[in-house]
XYZ file of C-alpha atoms in Angstrom:
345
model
C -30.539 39.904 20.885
C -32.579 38.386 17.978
C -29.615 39.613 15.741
C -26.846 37.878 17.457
C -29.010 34.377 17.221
C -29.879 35.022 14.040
C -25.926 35.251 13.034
C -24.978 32.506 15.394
C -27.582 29.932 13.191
C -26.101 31.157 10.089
C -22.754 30.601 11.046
C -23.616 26.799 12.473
C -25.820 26.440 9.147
C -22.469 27.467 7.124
C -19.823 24.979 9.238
C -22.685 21.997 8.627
C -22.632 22.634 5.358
C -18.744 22.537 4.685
C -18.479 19.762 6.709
C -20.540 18.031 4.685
C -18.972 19.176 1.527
C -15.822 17.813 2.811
C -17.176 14.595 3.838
C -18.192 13.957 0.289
C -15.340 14.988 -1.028
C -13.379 12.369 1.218
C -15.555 9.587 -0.158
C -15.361 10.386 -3.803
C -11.322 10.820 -3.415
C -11.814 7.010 -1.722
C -14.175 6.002 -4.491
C -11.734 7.333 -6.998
C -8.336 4.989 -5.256
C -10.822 1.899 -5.001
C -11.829 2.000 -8.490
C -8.300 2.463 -9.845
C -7.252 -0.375 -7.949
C -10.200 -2.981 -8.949
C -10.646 -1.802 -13.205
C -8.624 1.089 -14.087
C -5.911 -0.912 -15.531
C -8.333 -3.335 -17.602
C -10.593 -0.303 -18.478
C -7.858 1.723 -20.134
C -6.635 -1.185 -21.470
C -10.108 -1.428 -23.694
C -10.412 1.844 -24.008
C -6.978 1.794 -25.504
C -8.254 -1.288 -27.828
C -11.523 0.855 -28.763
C -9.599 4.042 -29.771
C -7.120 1.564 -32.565
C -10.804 0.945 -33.773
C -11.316 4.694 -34.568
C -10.897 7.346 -36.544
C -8.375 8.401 -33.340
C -6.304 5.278 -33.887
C -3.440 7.838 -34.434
C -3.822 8.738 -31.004
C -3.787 5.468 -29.784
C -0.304 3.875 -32.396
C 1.242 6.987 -30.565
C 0.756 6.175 -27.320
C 2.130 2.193 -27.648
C 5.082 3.822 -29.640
C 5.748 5.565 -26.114
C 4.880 2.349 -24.138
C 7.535 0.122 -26.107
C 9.929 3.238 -25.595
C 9.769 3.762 -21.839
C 8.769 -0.309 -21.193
C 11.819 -0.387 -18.896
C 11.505 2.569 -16.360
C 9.288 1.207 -14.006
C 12.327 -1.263 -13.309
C 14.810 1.593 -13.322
C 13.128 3.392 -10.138
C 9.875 4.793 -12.418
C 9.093 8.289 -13.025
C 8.156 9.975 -9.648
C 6.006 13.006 -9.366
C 6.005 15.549 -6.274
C 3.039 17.450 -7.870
C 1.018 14.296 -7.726
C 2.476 13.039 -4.918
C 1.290 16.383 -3.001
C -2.512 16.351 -4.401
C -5.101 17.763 -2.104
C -7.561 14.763 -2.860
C -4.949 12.634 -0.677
C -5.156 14.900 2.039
C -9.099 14.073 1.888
C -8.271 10.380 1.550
C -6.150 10.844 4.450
C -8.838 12.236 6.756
C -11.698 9.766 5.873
C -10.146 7.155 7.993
C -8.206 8.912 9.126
C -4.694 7.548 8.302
C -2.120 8.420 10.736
C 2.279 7.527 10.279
C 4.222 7.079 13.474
C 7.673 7.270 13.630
C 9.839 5.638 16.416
C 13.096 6.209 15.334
C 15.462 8.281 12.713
C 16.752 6.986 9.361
C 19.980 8.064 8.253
C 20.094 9.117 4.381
C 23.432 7.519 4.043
C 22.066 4.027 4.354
C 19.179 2.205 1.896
C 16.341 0.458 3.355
C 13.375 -2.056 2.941
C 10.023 -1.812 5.279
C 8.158 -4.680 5.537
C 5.131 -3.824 5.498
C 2.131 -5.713 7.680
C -0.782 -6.743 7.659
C -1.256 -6.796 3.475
C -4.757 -5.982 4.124
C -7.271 -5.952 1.073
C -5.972 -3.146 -0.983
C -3.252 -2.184 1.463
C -4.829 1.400 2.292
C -2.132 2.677 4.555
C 0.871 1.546 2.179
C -0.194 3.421 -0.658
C -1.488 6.627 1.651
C 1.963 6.621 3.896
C 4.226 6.066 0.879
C 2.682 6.987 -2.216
C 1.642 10.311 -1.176
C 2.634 12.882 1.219
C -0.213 13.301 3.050
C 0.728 11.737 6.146
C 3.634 14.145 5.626
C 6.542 10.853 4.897
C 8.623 13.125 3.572
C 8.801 15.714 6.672
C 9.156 12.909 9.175
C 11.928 10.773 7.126
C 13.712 13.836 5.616
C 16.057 12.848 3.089
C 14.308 9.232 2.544
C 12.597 8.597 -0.984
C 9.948 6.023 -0.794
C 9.237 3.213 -2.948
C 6.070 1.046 -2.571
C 6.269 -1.946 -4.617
C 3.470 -3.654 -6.048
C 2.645 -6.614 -8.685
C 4.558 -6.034 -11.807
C 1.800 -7.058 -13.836
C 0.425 -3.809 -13.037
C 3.274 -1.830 -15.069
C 2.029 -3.420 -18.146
C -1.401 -1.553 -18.001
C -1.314 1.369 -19.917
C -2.219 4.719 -17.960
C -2.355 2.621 -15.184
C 1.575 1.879 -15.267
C 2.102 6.120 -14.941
C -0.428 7.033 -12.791
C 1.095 4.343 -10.333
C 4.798 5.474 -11.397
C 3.684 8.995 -10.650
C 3.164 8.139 -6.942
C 6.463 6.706 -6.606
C 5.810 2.976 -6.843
C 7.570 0.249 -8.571
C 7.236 -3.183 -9.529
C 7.952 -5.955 -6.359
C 10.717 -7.822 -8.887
C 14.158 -8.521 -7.950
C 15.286 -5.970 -11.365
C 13.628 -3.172 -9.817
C 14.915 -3.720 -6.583
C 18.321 -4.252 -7.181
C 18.523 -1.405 -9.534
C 17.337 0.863 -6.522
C 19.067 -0.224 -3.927
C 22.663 -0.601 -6.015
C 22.169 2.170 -8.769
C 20.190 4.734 -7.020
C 22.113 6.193 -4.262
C 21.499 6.121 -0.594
C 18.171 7.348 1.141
C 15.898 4.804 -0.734
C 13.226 2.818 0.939
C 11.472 0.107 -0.897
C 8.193 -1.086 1.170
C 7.389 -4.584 0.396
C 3.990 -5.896 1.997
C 5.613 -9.073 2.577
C 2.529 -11.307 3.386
C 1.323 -10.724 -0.487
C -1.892 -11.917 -1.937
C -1.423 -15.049 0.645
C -1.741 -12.735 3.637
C -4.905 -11.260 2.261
C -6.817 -14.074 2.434
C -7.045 -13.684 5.971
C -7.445 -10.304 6.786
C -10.738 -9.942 8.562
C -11.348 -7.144 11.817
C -10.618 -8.241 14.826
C -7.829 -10.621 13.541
C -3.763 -9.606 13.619
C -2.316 -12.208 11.495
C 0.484 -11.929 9.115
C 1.740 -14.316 6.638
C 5.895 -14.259 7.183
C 7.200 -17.679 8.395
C 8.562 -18.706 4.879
C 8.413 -15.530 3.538
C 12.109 -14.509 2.737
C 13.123 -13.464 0.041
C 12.930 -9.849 1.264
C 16.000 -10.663 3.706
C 17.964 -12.255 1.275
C 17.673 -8.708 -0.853
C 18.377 -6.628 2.265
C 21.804 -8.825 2.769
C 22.846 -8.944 -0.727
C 22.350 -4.957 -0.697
C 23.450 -4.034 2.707
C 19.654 -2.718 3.311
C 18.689 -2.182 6.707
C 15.715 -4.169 7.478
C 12.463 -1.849 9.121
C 9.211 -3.540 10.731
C 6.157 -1.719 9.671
C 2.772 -2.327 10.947
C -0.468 -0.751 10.175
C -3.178 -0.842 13.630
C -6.373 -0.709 11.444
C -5.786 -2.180 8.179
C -7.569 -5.492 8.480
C -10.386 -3.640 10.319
C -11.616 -1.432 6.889
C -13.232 -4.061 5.263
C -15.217 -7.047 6.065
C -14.140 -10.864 3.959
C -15.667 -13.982 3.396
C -12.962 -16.612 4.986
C -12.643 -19.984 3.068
C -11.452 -22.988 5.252
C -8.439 -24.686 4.106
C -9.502 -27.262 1.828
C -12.747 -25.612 0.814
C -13.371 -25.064 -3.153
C -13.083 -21.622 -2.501
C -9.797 -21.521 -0.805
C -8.358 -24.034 -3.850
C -9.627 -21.218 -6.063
C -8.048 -18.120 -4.435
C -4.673 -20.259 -4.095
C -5.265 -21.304 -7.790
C -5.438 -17.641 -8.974
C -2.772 -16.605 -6.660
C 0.047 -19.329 -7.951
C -0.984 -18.456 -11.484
C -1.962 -14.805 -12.238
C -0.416 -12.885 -8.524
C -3.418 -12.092 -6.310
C -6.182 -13.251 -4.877
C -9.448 -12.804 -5.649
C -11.147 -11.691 -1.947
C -15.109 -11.686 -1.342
C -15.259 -8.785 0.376
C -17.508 -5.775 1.201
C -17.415 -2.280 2.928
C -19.879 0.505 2.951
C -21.995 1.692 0.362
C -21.817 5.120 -1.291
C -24.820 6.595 -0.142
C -24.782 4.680 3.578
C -22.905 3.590 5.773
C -25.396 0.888 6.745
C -25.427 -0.543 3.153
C -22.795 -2.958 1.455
C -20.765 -1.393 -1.004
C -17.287 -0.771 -2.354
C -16.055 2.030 -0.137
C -14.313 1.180 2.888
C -15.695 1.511 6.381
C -14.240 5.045 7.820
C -11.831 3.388 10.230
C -8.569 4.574 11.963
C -5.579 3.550 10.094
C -2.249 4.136 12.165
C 1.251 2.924 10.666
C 3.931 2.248 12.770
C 7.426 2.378 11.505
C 9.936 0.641 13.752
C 13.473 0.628 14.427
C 15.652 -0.265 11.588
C 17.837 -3.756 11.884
C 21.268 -3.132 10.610
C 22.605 -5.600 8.209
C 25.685 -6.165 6.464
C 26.385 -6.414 2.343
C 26.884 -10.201 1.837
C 27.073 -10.954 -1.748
C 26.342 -14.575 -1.446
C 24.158 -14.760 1.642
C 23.843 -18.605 2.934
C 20.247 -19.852 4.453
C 21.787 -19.561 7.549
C 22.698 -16.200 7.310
C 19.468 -15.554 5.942
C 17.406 -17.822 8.585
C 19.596 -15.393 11.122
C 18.709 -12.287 10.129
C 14.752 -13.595 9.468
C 14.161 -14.172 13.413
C 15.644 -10.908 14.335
C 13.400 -9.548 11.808
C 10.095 -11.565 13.409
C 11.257 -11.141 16.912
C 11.653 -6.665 16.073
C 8.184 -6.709 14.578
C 6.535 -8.946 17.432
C 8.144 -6.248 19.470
C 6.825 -3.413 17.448
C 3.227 -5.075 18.121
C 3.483 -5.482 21.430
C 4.806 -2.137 22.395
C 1.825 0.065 20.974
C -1.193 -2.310 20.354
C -2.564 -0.828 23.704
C -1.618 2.674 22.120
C -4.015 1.609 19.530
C -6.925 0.134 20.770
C -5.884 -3.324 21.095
C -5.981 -4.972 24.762
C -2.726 -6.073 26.101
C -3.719 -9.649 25.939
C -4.010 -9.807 21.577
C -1.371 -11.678 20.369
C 0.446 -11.054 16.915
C 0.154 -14.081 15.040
C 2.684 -15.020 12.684
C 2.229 -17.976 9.666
């Protein structure tokens, strides 16, 4: 009777309530990822700078005694952390897309690897959720594999920034890091390169599959001097999170972003999302769209020392023609009509 409603209204007053708790708690774990990737590394930096102007500056001699002492370990496979790694506020992260990793095939642990990763996006969401964290569960569905997701070294030279970054298992995108992995780390490594870089960015937009991987290949020439098996990666969704302004080539503003790009390693991007509050206002915070990462069959290659551009060229189109492939096989899957067409610069 009047009881029973009574109890049923609490109980749909209680689950509106926590799922709006855990709505908010998806956006500030978002908020929190978006604002370490835009000004944590320049804020600690100043912070840093402030402190030496203190009565704390103790504190602060201490802490660049460490930094000169442990300079070199994001270059010998950095300092990985399972506890971090396993943090709840990924999980929440996860689900505010939600960001989902496919796997097509197994990866044996006696054998190193490199995933090229595609499209770059704008801050390369899925990457760093997929193989920075476990929440996506990498770990359970590549047993025996440790990820590495490789970034701009520049970033390693940020205080705070450099550890929080090492914590989650990523390295700097530099031919000493990734030779020391792949050649002094054992087997079962997997370094993720987004390939397309801070070139590739410039193009992301929704509704547009584009990847920048034509001349792009260095990565190939790593995989053959290593003996890495090459793996196609590609993320439905990632170019659909946030919205860009798109220079023309040979507009100022393209000779800009190409400007910063040759000379400092990324991009700038005008780009918006969501706001904080809204998801009808411009903001920061991405818009709350699917994210699903596809990780393809691996292409075995063999160790050559001194690959030739041949050899390289070779191995490069079976690479292009296996991620093509990947594309094609599950953009339907993913909400893509059968007619879109991957393109490739």
């Amino acid at each position: 009777g009047t009881g029973s409603n009574i109890l049923s209204a609490l109980q749909d007053l209680f689950w509106l309530s926590k799922s709006k708790v855990e709505k908010q708690l998806q956006i500030i774990s978002v908020l929190q990822w978006v604002l370490t990737f835009l000004i944590m590394g320049i804020a600690c930096t100043l912070i840093l700078m402030y402190i030496l102007c203190t009565d704390c500056w103790a504190i602060a001699v201490l802490y660049l005694a460490w930094l000169v002492f442990d300079w070199n370990t994001p270059k010998k496979g950095g300092r990985r952390s399972q506890w971090v790694r396993n943090w709840a506020i990924w999980r929440y992260f996860r689900d505010y897309f939600p960001i989902r990793l496919v796997k097509t095939h197994n990866l044996l642990t006696t054998r190193n690897y490199i995933f090229g990763y595609h499209p770059h996006g704008i801050m390369g969401l899925g990457a760093f959720c997929n193989f920075s964290t476990e929440a996506t569960g990498v770990s359970q569905k590549f047993p025996g594999i440790r990820p590495y997701l490789a970034t701009l070294a520049g970033n390693f030279r940020m205080p705070i920034l450099r550890d929080y970054l090492m914590s989650g298992g990523i390295c700097p995108v530099n031919r000493d890091s990734i030779d020391y992995i792949l050649s002094k780390n054992g087997s079962g490594n997997a370094i993720i390169i987004v390939v397309g870089g801070a070139a590739e960015s410039l193009n992301c937009t929704p509704g547009r599959n584009s990847v920048t991987l034509r001349n792009r290949k260095g990565f190939v020439r790593l995989a053959l001097r290593h003996g890495a098996d090459l793996v196609p990666v590609y993320s439905f969704g990632e170019n659909e999170v946030y919205k860009q302004l798109i220079f023309e080539e040979g507009s100022w503003g393209r000779w800009v972003q190409k400007k910063f790009q040759k000379h400092i390693g990324f991009a700038p991007c005008i780009f918006h999302g969501r706001g904080l509050f809204s998801s009808n206002s411009w903001g920061l915070l991405p818009y709350s769209k699917p994210i699903t990462t596809v990780v393809g069959e691996p292409i075995t290659i063999p160790k050559i020392d001194n690959p030739s551009q041949k050899e390289v060229d070779f191995y490069h189109s079976v690479y292009v023609d296996s991620l093509i492939k990947l594309f094609d096989k599950y953009k339907s899957k993913f909400g893509l009509p059968e007619t879109e067409v991957l393109e490739v610069n």
